[in-house]
Short mmCIF file of C-alpha atoms in Angstrom, two decimals:
data_model
loop_
_atom_site.label_atom_id
_atom_site.label_comp_id
_atom_site.label_asym_id
_atom_site.label_seq_id
_atom_site.Cartn_x
_atom_site.Cartn_y
_atom_site.Cartn_z
CA ALA F 73 -33.31 -45.49 1.34
CA ILE F 74 -35.50 -43.02 -0.55
CA VAL F 75 -33.17 -40.54 -1.98
CA CYS F 76 -31.85 -42.70 -4.81
CA LEU F 77 -34.57 -45.16 -5.30
CA SER F 78 -35.36 -45.49 -8.79
CA SER F 79 -37.57 -48.32 -10.23
CA ILE F 80 -40.06 -49.44 -12.83
CA THR F 81 -43.80 -50.04 -11.88
CA ALA F 82 -46.65 -51.50 -13.63
CA PRO F 83 -47.63 -50.04 -17.34
CA PRO F 84 -50.42 -47.23 -17.01
CA ALA F 85 -50.74 -46.68 -20.62
CA ILE F 86 -50.51 -48.40 -24.03
CA ALA F 87 -49.79 -46.30 -27.17
CA GLN F 88 -49.19 -47.35 -30.69
CA GLY F 89 -49.33 -50.91 -29.32
CA MET F 90 -46.46 -50.25 -27.23
CA ILE F 91 -46.49 -50.58 -23.47
CA LEU F 92 -45.22 -47.28 -21.77
CA GLU F 93 -43.84 -47.96 -18.24
CA GLU F 94 -43.82 -45.61 -15.69
CA VAL F 95 -40.64 -44.26 -14.07
CA VAL F 96 -40.74 -43.79 -10.26
CA VAL F 97 -38.27 -41.42 -8.73
CA THR F 98 -37.68 -39.60 -5.48
CA ALA F 99 -35.96 -36.46 -6.40
CA ARG F 100 -38.56 -34.85 -3.75
CA ARG F 101 -37.87 -37.17 -1.02
CA ARG F 102 -40.96 -39.27 -1.88
CA GLU F 103 -41.80 -41.80 -4.55
CA GLU F 104 -43.81 -40.06 -7.46
CA SER F 105 -43.85 -40.58 -11.40
CA LEU F 106 -40.92 -39.07 -13.37
CA GLN F 107 -43.97 -37.39 -15.79
CA GLU F 108 -44.97 -35.68 -12.57
CA THR F 109 -42.15 -34.41 -10.96
CA PRO F 110 -41.20 -30.58 -11.19
CA VAL F 111 -37.58 -31.30 -11.33
CA ALA F 112 -35.31 -32.28 -14.40
CA VAL F 113 -34.22 -35.51 -13.45
CA SER F 114 -32.07 -37.88 -15.68
CA ALA F 115 -32.64 -41.73 -13.95
CA PHE F 116 -31.02 -44.97 -14.69
CA GLY F 117 -31.93 -48.40 -13.38
CA ASN F 118 -29.32 -51.19 -13.30
CA ASP F 119 -30.06 -52.62 -16.81
CA GLU F 120 -29.96 -49.19 -18.25
CA MET F 121 -26.44 -48.67 -16.71
CA ARG F 122 -25.19 -51.84 -18.24
CA ALA F 123 -26.62 -51.14 -21.64
CA ALA F 124 -25.02 -47.70 -21.63
CA GLN F 125 -21.54 -48.97 -20.37
CA ILE F 126 -21.82 -46.84 -17.00
CA ASP F 127 -19.33 -47.92 -14.82
CA GLY F 128 -19.09 -45.05 -12.61
CA VAL F 129 -20.10 -41.45 -11.95
CA GLY F 130 -17.68 -40.52 -14.56
CA ASP F 131 -19.63 -42.35 -17.24
CA LEU F 132 -22.79 -40.08 -16.79
CA THR F 133 -21.47 -37.17 -18.69
CA ALA F 134 -21.90 -38.79 -22.05
CA ARG F 135 -25.55 -39.75 -20.91
CA VAL F 136 -26.84 -36.90 -18.72
CA PRO F 137 -27.77 -33.27 -20.63
CA GLY F 138 -26.04 -30.50 -18.42
CA LEU F 139 -23.75 -32.64 -16.73
CA SER F 140 -19.96 -32.08 -17.43
CA ARG F 141 -16.57 -32.51 -15.81
CA ARG F 142 -13.00 -32.03 -17.11
CA GLU F 143 -12.09 -35.15 -18.74
CA GLY F 144 -8.79 -37.31 -17.52
CA ARG F 145 -9.09 -35.65 -13.86
CA LYS F 146 -8.72 -37.89 -11.05
CA GLU F 147 -11.18 -35.74 -8.92
CA ALA F 148 -14.80 -35.56 -10.10
CA ASP F 149 -14.81 -32.18 -11.03
CA LEU F 150 -18.67 -32.06 -11.93
CA SER F 151 -20.86 -29.34 -12.90
CA ILE F 152 -24.24 -28.90 -13.68
CA ARG F 153 -25.55 -26.48 -16.29
CA GLY F 154 -22.01 -24.86 -15.89
CA VAL F 155 -22.22 -24.57 -12.33
CA GLY F 156 -19.44 -26.42 -10.01
CA GLN F 157 -16.54 -26.12 -8.06
CA ARG F 158 -13.09 -25.95 -9.91
CA VAL F 159 -11.05 -25.72 -6.61
CA ARG F 160 -10.03 -29.30 -5.49
CA GLY F 161 -8.59 -30.17 -1.65
CA ALA F 162 -9.64 -30.63 1.74
CA ASN F 163 -11.25 -27.14 2.20
CA ALA F 164 -13.28 -26.94 -1.07
CA ASP F 165 -16.73 -27.94 -0.75
CA PRO F 166 -18.36 -29.32 -4.04
CA ALA F 167 -21.06 -27.29 -5.86
CA VAL F 168 -22.80 -30.66 -7.05
CA GLY F 169 -23.68 -32.99 -4.34
CA VAL F 170 -23.00 -36.83 -4.49
CA TYR F 171 -25.09 -39.18 -2.41
CA VAL F 172 -24.57 -42.98 -1.70
CA ASP F 173 -27.51 -44.29 -0.06
CA ASN F 174 -28.38 -40.76 1.40
CA ILE F 175 -24.76 -40.33 2.76
CA PHE F 176 -23.29 -37.25 1.47
CA ILE F 177 -19.57 -37.63 -0.40
CA PRO F 178 -18.25 -34.49 0.99
CA ARG F 179 -15.20 -34.00 -1.35
CA SER F 180 -14.74 -33.81 -4.99
CA ASP F 181 -11.93 -36.31 -5.07
CA SER F 182 -14.07 -38.83 -3.72
CA GLN F 183 -17.08 -38.48 -5.62
CA LEU F 184 -16.17 -40.64 -8.61
CA VAL F 185 -18.06 -43.49 -7.25
CA ASP F 186 -17.49 -46.85 -9.05
CA ALA F 187 -20.97 -48.41 -9.87
CA ILE F 188 -19.80 -51.45 -7.64
CA ASN F 189 -23.19 -52.31 -6.77
CA LEU F 190 -25.35 -49.54 -8.07
CA GLU F 191 -29.11 -50.29 -8.34
CA SER F 192 -29.94 -46.93 -9.89
CA VAL F 193 -28.64 -43.51 -10.39
CA GLN F 194 -30.61 -40.18 -10.36
CA VAL F 195 -29.20 -36.80 -11.66
CA LEU F 196 -31.19 -33.63 -10.28
CA ARG F 197 -30.23 -30.54 -12.35
CA GLY F 198 -30.55 -26.96 -10.98
CA PRO F 199 -30.24 -26.02 -7.17
CA GLN F 200 -31.44 -28.58 -4.59
CA GLY F 201 -30.78 -26.83 -1.57
CA THR F 202 -34.45 -26.94 -0.59
CA LEU F 203 -34.18 -30.76 0.25
CA PHE F 204 -30.73 -31.40 0.08
CA GLY F 205 -29.21 -28.68 1.98
CA LYS F 206 -25.89 -26.93 0.81
CA ASN F 207 -23.32 -27.76 -1.79
CA THR F 208 -26.13 -28.56 -4.49
CA ALA F 209 -25.99 -25.53 -6.08
CA GLY F 210 -25.48 -26.86 -9.02
CA GLY F 211 -27.67 -30.10 -8.54
CA ALA F 212 -27.32 -33.72 -7.10
CA LEU F 213 -26.43 -37.30 -8.01
CA LEU F 214 -28.44 -39.86 -5.99
CA LEU F 215 -26.82 -43.27 -5.87
CA THR F 216 -28.67 -46.19 -4.54
CA THR F 217 -26.89 -49.60 -3.73
CA ARG F 218 -28.53 -52.70 -4.61
CA LYS F 219 -29.85 -54.41 -1.17
CA PRO F 220 -28.74 -57.77 -0.28
CA SER F 221 -31.33 -60.56 -1.84
CA ASP F 222 -33.93 -62.44 0.41
CA VAL F 223 -32.92 -65.61 -1.73
CA ALA F 224 -29.30 -67.03 -2.13
CA GLU F 225 -27.51 -65.26 -5.30
CA GLY F 226 -24.30 -64.58 -6.39
CA PHE F 227 -22.74 -63.24 -9.69
CA VAL F 228 -19.08 -62.98 -11.27
CA SER F 229 -18.32 -60.28 -14.06
CA GLY F 230 -15.08 -59.40 -16.05
CA ASP F 231 -14.00 -56.68 -18.39
CA PHE F 232 -10.57 -57.00 -19.96
CA GLY F 233 -9.06 -54.74 -22.97
CA ASP F 234 -6.12 -52.81 -24.23
CA LEU F 235 -3.55 -51.02 -21.97
CA ASP F 236 -3.89 -54.37 -19.93
CA ARG F 237 -7.22 -53.56 -18.66
CA ALA F 238 -8.70 -55.74 -16.11
CA ARG F 239 -11.82 -55.32 -14.02
CA VAL F 240 -13.10 -58.26 -12.13
CA ARG F 241 -16.31 -58.15 -9.63
CA ILE F 242 -17.66 -60.70 -7.42
CA GLY F 243 -21.04 -60.47 -5.32
CA GLN F 244 -23.06 -62.81 -3.17
CA SER F 245 -25.91 -62.20 -0.98
CA GLY F 246 -28.67 -63.90 0.65
CA PRO F 247 -30.71 -64.22 3.79
CA LEU F 248 -29.25 -64.93 7.34
CA THR F 249 -32.58 -65.23 9.22
CA ASP F 250 -36.29 -64.75 8.32
CA ARG F 251 -35.86 -60.96 8.59
CA LEU F 252 -32.09 -60.42 7.86
CA ALA F 253 -30.25 -60.54 4.85
CA ALA F 254 -26.58 -59.72 3.92
CA GLY F 255 -24.49 -59.03 0.83
CA ILE F 256 -20.97 -58.60 -0.11
CA VAL F 257 -19.36 -57.18 -3.47
CA ILE F 258 -15.48 -57.15 -4.18
CA ASP F 259 -14.37 -55.06 -6.98
CA TYR F 260 -10.93 -55.01 -8.61
CA ALA F 261 -9.80 -52.72 -11.48
CA ARG F 262 -6.58 -51.87 -13.02
CA GLU F 263 -5.41 -50.14 -16.18
CA ASP F 264 -1.91 -48.87 -17.60
CA GLY F 265 -1.51 -45.27 -17.91
CA TYR F 266 -2.44 -43.75 -21.53
CA ARG F 267 0.21 -41.16 -21.14
CA GLU F 268 4.08 -41.95 -20.77
CA ASP F 269 6.54 -39.16 -19.68
CA ALA F 270 8.84 -38.83 -22.32
CA ASP F 271 11.88 -38.37 -20.02
CA THR F 272 11.33 -40.53 -17.26
CA GLY F 273 8.91 -43.32 -18.88
CA SER F 274 6.62 -43.22 -15.79
CA ASP F 275 3.08 -43.73 -16.90
CA TYR F 276 0.29 -41.35 -16.11
CA GLY F 277 -3.60 -41.61 -15.98
CA ASP F 278 -3.25 -45.28 -14.77
CA THR F 279 -6.06 -47.15 -12.77
CA ASN F 280 -5.46 -49.37 -9.71
CA ARG F 281 -8.21 -49.83 -7.29
CA ARG F 282 -9.50 -52.21 -4.86
CA SER F 283 -12.80 -51.83 -3.04
CA VAL F 284 -15.28 -54.27 -0.74
CA LEU F 285 -18.90 -53.39 0.02
CA GLY F 286 -20.83 -55.12 2.72
CA GLN F 287 -24.67 -54.72 3.47
CA PHE F 288 -27.17 -56.02 5.85
CA ASN F 289 -30.85 -55.36 5.59
CA TYR F 290 -33.50 -56.03 8.57
CA GLN F 291 -37.03 -55.99 7.62
CA GLY F 292 -39.34 -56.13 10.48
CA ASP F 293 -43.23 -55.30 10.74
CA SER F 294 -42.93 -51.57 11.22
CA PHE F 295 -39.03 -51.20 11.38
CA ASP F 296 -36.57 -51.48 8.54
CA ALA F 297 -32.68 -50.98 9.18
CA ASP F 298 -30.00 -50.84 6.21
CA LEU F 299 -26.11 -50.87 7.21
CA MET F 300 -23.51 -50.34 4.50
CA LEU F 301 -19.83 -50.87 5.16
CA PHE F 302 -17.38 -49.76 2.49
CA TRP F 303 -13.59 -49.85 2.15
CA GLY F 304 -11.77 -48.76 -0.99
CA LYS F 305 -8.20 -48.23 -1.76
CA GLN F 306 -6.74 -46.22 -4.61
CA GLU F 307 -3.11 -46.47 -5.91
CA GLU F 308 -2.58 -44.49 -8.95
CA ASN F 309 -0.67 -41.87 -10.68
CA PHE F 310 -1.79 -38.35 -11.29
CA ALA F 311 -3.60 -37.69 -14.58
CA PRO F 312 -1.40 -36.68 -17.67
CA VAL F 313 -1.56 -32.99 -19.00
CA ASN F 314 0.14 -31.53 -22.05
CA CYS F 315 0.97 -27.93 -22.54
CA VAL F 316 -0.44 -25.78 -25.03
CA LEU F 317 0.96 -22.27 -25.30
CA ALA F 318 -1.70 -19.59 -25.60
CA SER F 319 0.45 -16.42 -25.23
CA VAL F 320 4.69 -15.89 -25.29
CA SER F 321 3.81 -12.60 -23.35
CA GLY F 322 2.96 -14.12 -19.83
CA ALA F 323 5.48 -13.65 -16.99
CA LEU F 324 5.97 -17.30 -16.94
CA GLN F 325 7.18 -17.69 -20.25
CA GLY F 326 10.33 -15.73 -19.34
CA PHE F 327 11.44 -17.61 -16.52
CA THR F 328 14.17 -20.10 -16.21
CA ALA F 329 14.58 -22.90 -13.18
CA PRO F 330 17.84 -22.84 -11.52
CA GLY F 331 20.50 -25.33 -13.12
CA ASP F 332 18.12 -25.40 -16.25
CA ALA F 333 18.74 -23.01 -19.03
CA ARG F 334 15.59 -24.17 -21.10
CA SER F 335 12.89 -21.77 -21.56
CA TYR F 336 8.97 -22.69 -20.43
CA VAL F 337 8.17 -21.51 -24.09
CA ASP F 338 10.49 -24.03 -25.64
CA VAL F 339 9.47 -27.04 -22.96
CA CYS F 340 5.70 -25.84 -23.65
CA ASN F 341 6.35 -26.24 -27.24
CA ARG F 342 7.85 -29.70 -27.12
CA SER F 343 5.16 -30.92 -24.65
CA LYS F 344 2.56 -29.82 -27.43
CA ALA F 345 4.43 -31.99 -30.03
CA LEU F 346 4.28 -35.00 -27.87
CA LEU F 347 0.50 -35.06 -28.04
CA ASN F 348 0.54 -37.43 -31.28
CA ASP F 349 2.91 -39.65 -29.76
CA GLU F 350 0.68 -39.74 -26.43
CA LYS F 351 3.60 -39.00 -24.28
CA VAL F 352 4.20 -35.81 -21.51
CA LEU F 353 6.65 -33.79 -20.03
CA VAL F 354 5.97 -33.15 -16.68
CA ASP F 355 7.60 -33.04 -12.98
CA GLN F 356 10.69 -35.55 -12.76
CA GLN F 357 9.61 -37.16 -9.58
CA VAL F 358 6.40 -39.53 -10.07
CA GLN F 359 3.20 -37.69 -9.08
CA PRO F 360 0.75 -40.22 -7.20
CA TRP F 361 -2.84 -40.11 -6.41
CA GLU F 362 -3.43 -42.20 -3.43
CA MET F 363 -6.13 -42.77 -0.72
CA THR F 364 -7.89 -45.08 1.38
CA ASN F 365 -11.88 -44.38 2.09
CA ARG F 366 -13.87 -46.06 4.94
CA LEU F 367 -17.45 -45.43 4.66
CA ALA F 368 -20.47 -46.37 6.95
CA GLY F 369 -23.82 -45.70 6.49
CA LEU F 370 -26.85 -46.78 8.86
CA THR F 371 -30.44 -46.02 8.08
CA LEU F 372 -33.34 -46.71 10.37
CA GLN F 373 -36.96 -46.61 9.26
CA TRP F 374 -40.14 -46.64 11.46
CA ASP F 375 -43.84 -46.68 9.91
CA ILE F 376 -45.71 -44.70 12.21
CA GLY F 377 -49.41 -44.69 10.82
CA ASP F 378 -49.22 -42.83 7.46
CA LEU F 379 -45.75 -41.33 8.60
CA GLN F 380 -42.28 -42.59 8.20
CA PHE F 381 -39.37 -41.46 10.53
CA LYS F 382 -35.95 -42.01 9.20
CA SER F 383 -32.53 -41.40 10.81
CA ILE F 384 -29.67 -41.52 8.64
CA THR F 385 -26.25 -41.71 9.87
CA GLY F 386 -23.15 -41.43 7.85
CA TYR F 387 -19.22 -41.64 8.75
CA LEU F 388 -16.38 -41.30 6.33
CA TYR F 389 -12.53 -41.67 7.18
CA GLN F 390 -9.76 -41.04 4.53
CA ASP F 391 -6.33 -41.51 4.99
CA ASP F 392 -3.10 -42.59 3.08
CA ILE F 393 -3.67 -39.55 1.11
CA LEU F 394 -1.08 -38.58 -1.20
CA GLN F 395 -2.02 -36.40 -4.46
CA GLY F 396 0.38 -34.93 -6.80
CA GLY F 397 -0.41 -32.15 -9.31
CA GLU F 398 0.63 -30.61 -12.31
CA VAL F 399 -0.35 -27.23 -13.49
CA ASP F 400 2.76 -26.08 -15.86
CA ALA F 401 2.96 -29.30 -17.57
CA SER F 402 6.66 -29.07 -18.02
CA PRO F 403 9.59 -30.59 -15.77
CA ILE F 404 11.55 -27.05 -15.04
CA PHE F 405 8.69 -25.75 -12.96
CA THR F 406 6.70 -27.38 -9.85
CA ILE F 407 3.56 -25.71 -9.48
CA ASN F 408 0.63 -26.90 -7.45
CA ASN F 409 2.58 -30.18 -6.63
CA ARG F 410 1.74 -30.50 -3.11
CA VAL F 411 3.67 -34.07 -3.08
CA GLU F 412 6.67 -32.42 -4.50
CA ALA F 413 6.26 -29.77 -1.99
CA ASN F 414 6.28 -31.82 0.91
CA ARG F 415 9.35 -33.61 -0.41
CA GLN F 416 11.23 -30.27 -0.33
CA LEU F 417 10.12 -29.54 3.40
CA ARG F 418 10.96 -33.07 4.31
CA ALA F 419 14.53 -32.46 2.52
CA ASN F 420 15.00 -29.37 4.95
CA GLY F 421 14.13 -31.30 8.01
CA ILE F 422 10.17 -30.22 7.94
CA GLU F 423 8.05 -33.42 8.55
CA ASP F 424 4.22 -33.44 7.76
CA ASP F 425 2.08 -35.97 9.61
CA GLY F 426 0.11 -36.81 6.43
CA GLU F 427 -3.19 -35.70 5.71
CA GLU F 428 -6.39 -37.47 7.17
CA ARG F 429 -10.29 -36.58 7.02
CA THR F 430 -13.12 -37.37 9.02
CA PHE F 431 -16.70 -36.70 8.14
CA TYR F 432 -19.84 -37.44 10.23
CA SER F 433 -23.50 -36.37 9.05
CA GLN F 434 -26.62 -37.37 10.83
CA GLU F 435 -30.20 -36.55 9.26
CA PHE F 436 -33.65 -36.96 10.51
CA GLN F 437 -36.64 -37.17 8.06
CA LEU F 438 -40.36 -37.20 8.76
CA ILE F 439 -42.53 -37.96 5.76
CA GLY F 440 -45.96 -38.21 5.20
#
């Protein structure tokens, strides 16, 4: 894959007794030195990600200038230099493109890719539409997975901490034949929520994810092929929010809910007072954040003289989608909570078939 490749080559220079290593990136669809690339790029290799404790896309905001997101959100909500997309849902395209081995991740709620087996990450700042197409007005994140090794190798890693945090990752790869190698990585992560509902006791902001990544790599004399198969399941609750009243003159502040005499101002002030206790006040029904992802990517490359021809095919299927939402940060209103809205519809005999998404992509490249 060329989009996400980041590597270190032989040292070209020595300054003040230190060896300066050349960083090779592919921000312009070809390998070139980072110093010669007229694009603002932040590049991280596997060792740099481990040293910086980068476990996923969300951790990059602390390391990349200009990259930001609203912390605590379950969706990526990425912005680069202030350019991003604040609307989430199946009908909202991102303004910062995320690519895994050249495969475009088309929705913000799927872009918080964990570093399950990443070899490198490149963050391109500024519009990238010329080489990467639409949905890159703010920039692009290029993620490259680690290809299966031609020698047998494996690893086991674990991370444990407060709030019953546990993350375990197991990987194995090696040759199947002289030209074909395969690998598999299994990842499990869980952590209790960092905010509790003061009325119901439900935890919010928890982590509960399982994923499997399978890869196959074939290397011929003038033909290479990479196949990536990914399955991931997320079963969590929505990220917590507290209410901080900006004005008492807004229209919502004067409303009351049927059967509840409390005013929104009183409930909001109570929610704000709970900040120091690490608690929230939200909808009485638990707000889940669940989704199952199935991603497949096939990259075929032919060397034709001094040219390279590539075919990149992507497929993404998402189901078991159940995503709550909390805008008013109070238990007396239900605003923008789709789970609660569907619950009310079912109570009135209106059933929904559940949300499913299917995405296909096909790209051809001729490079020389």
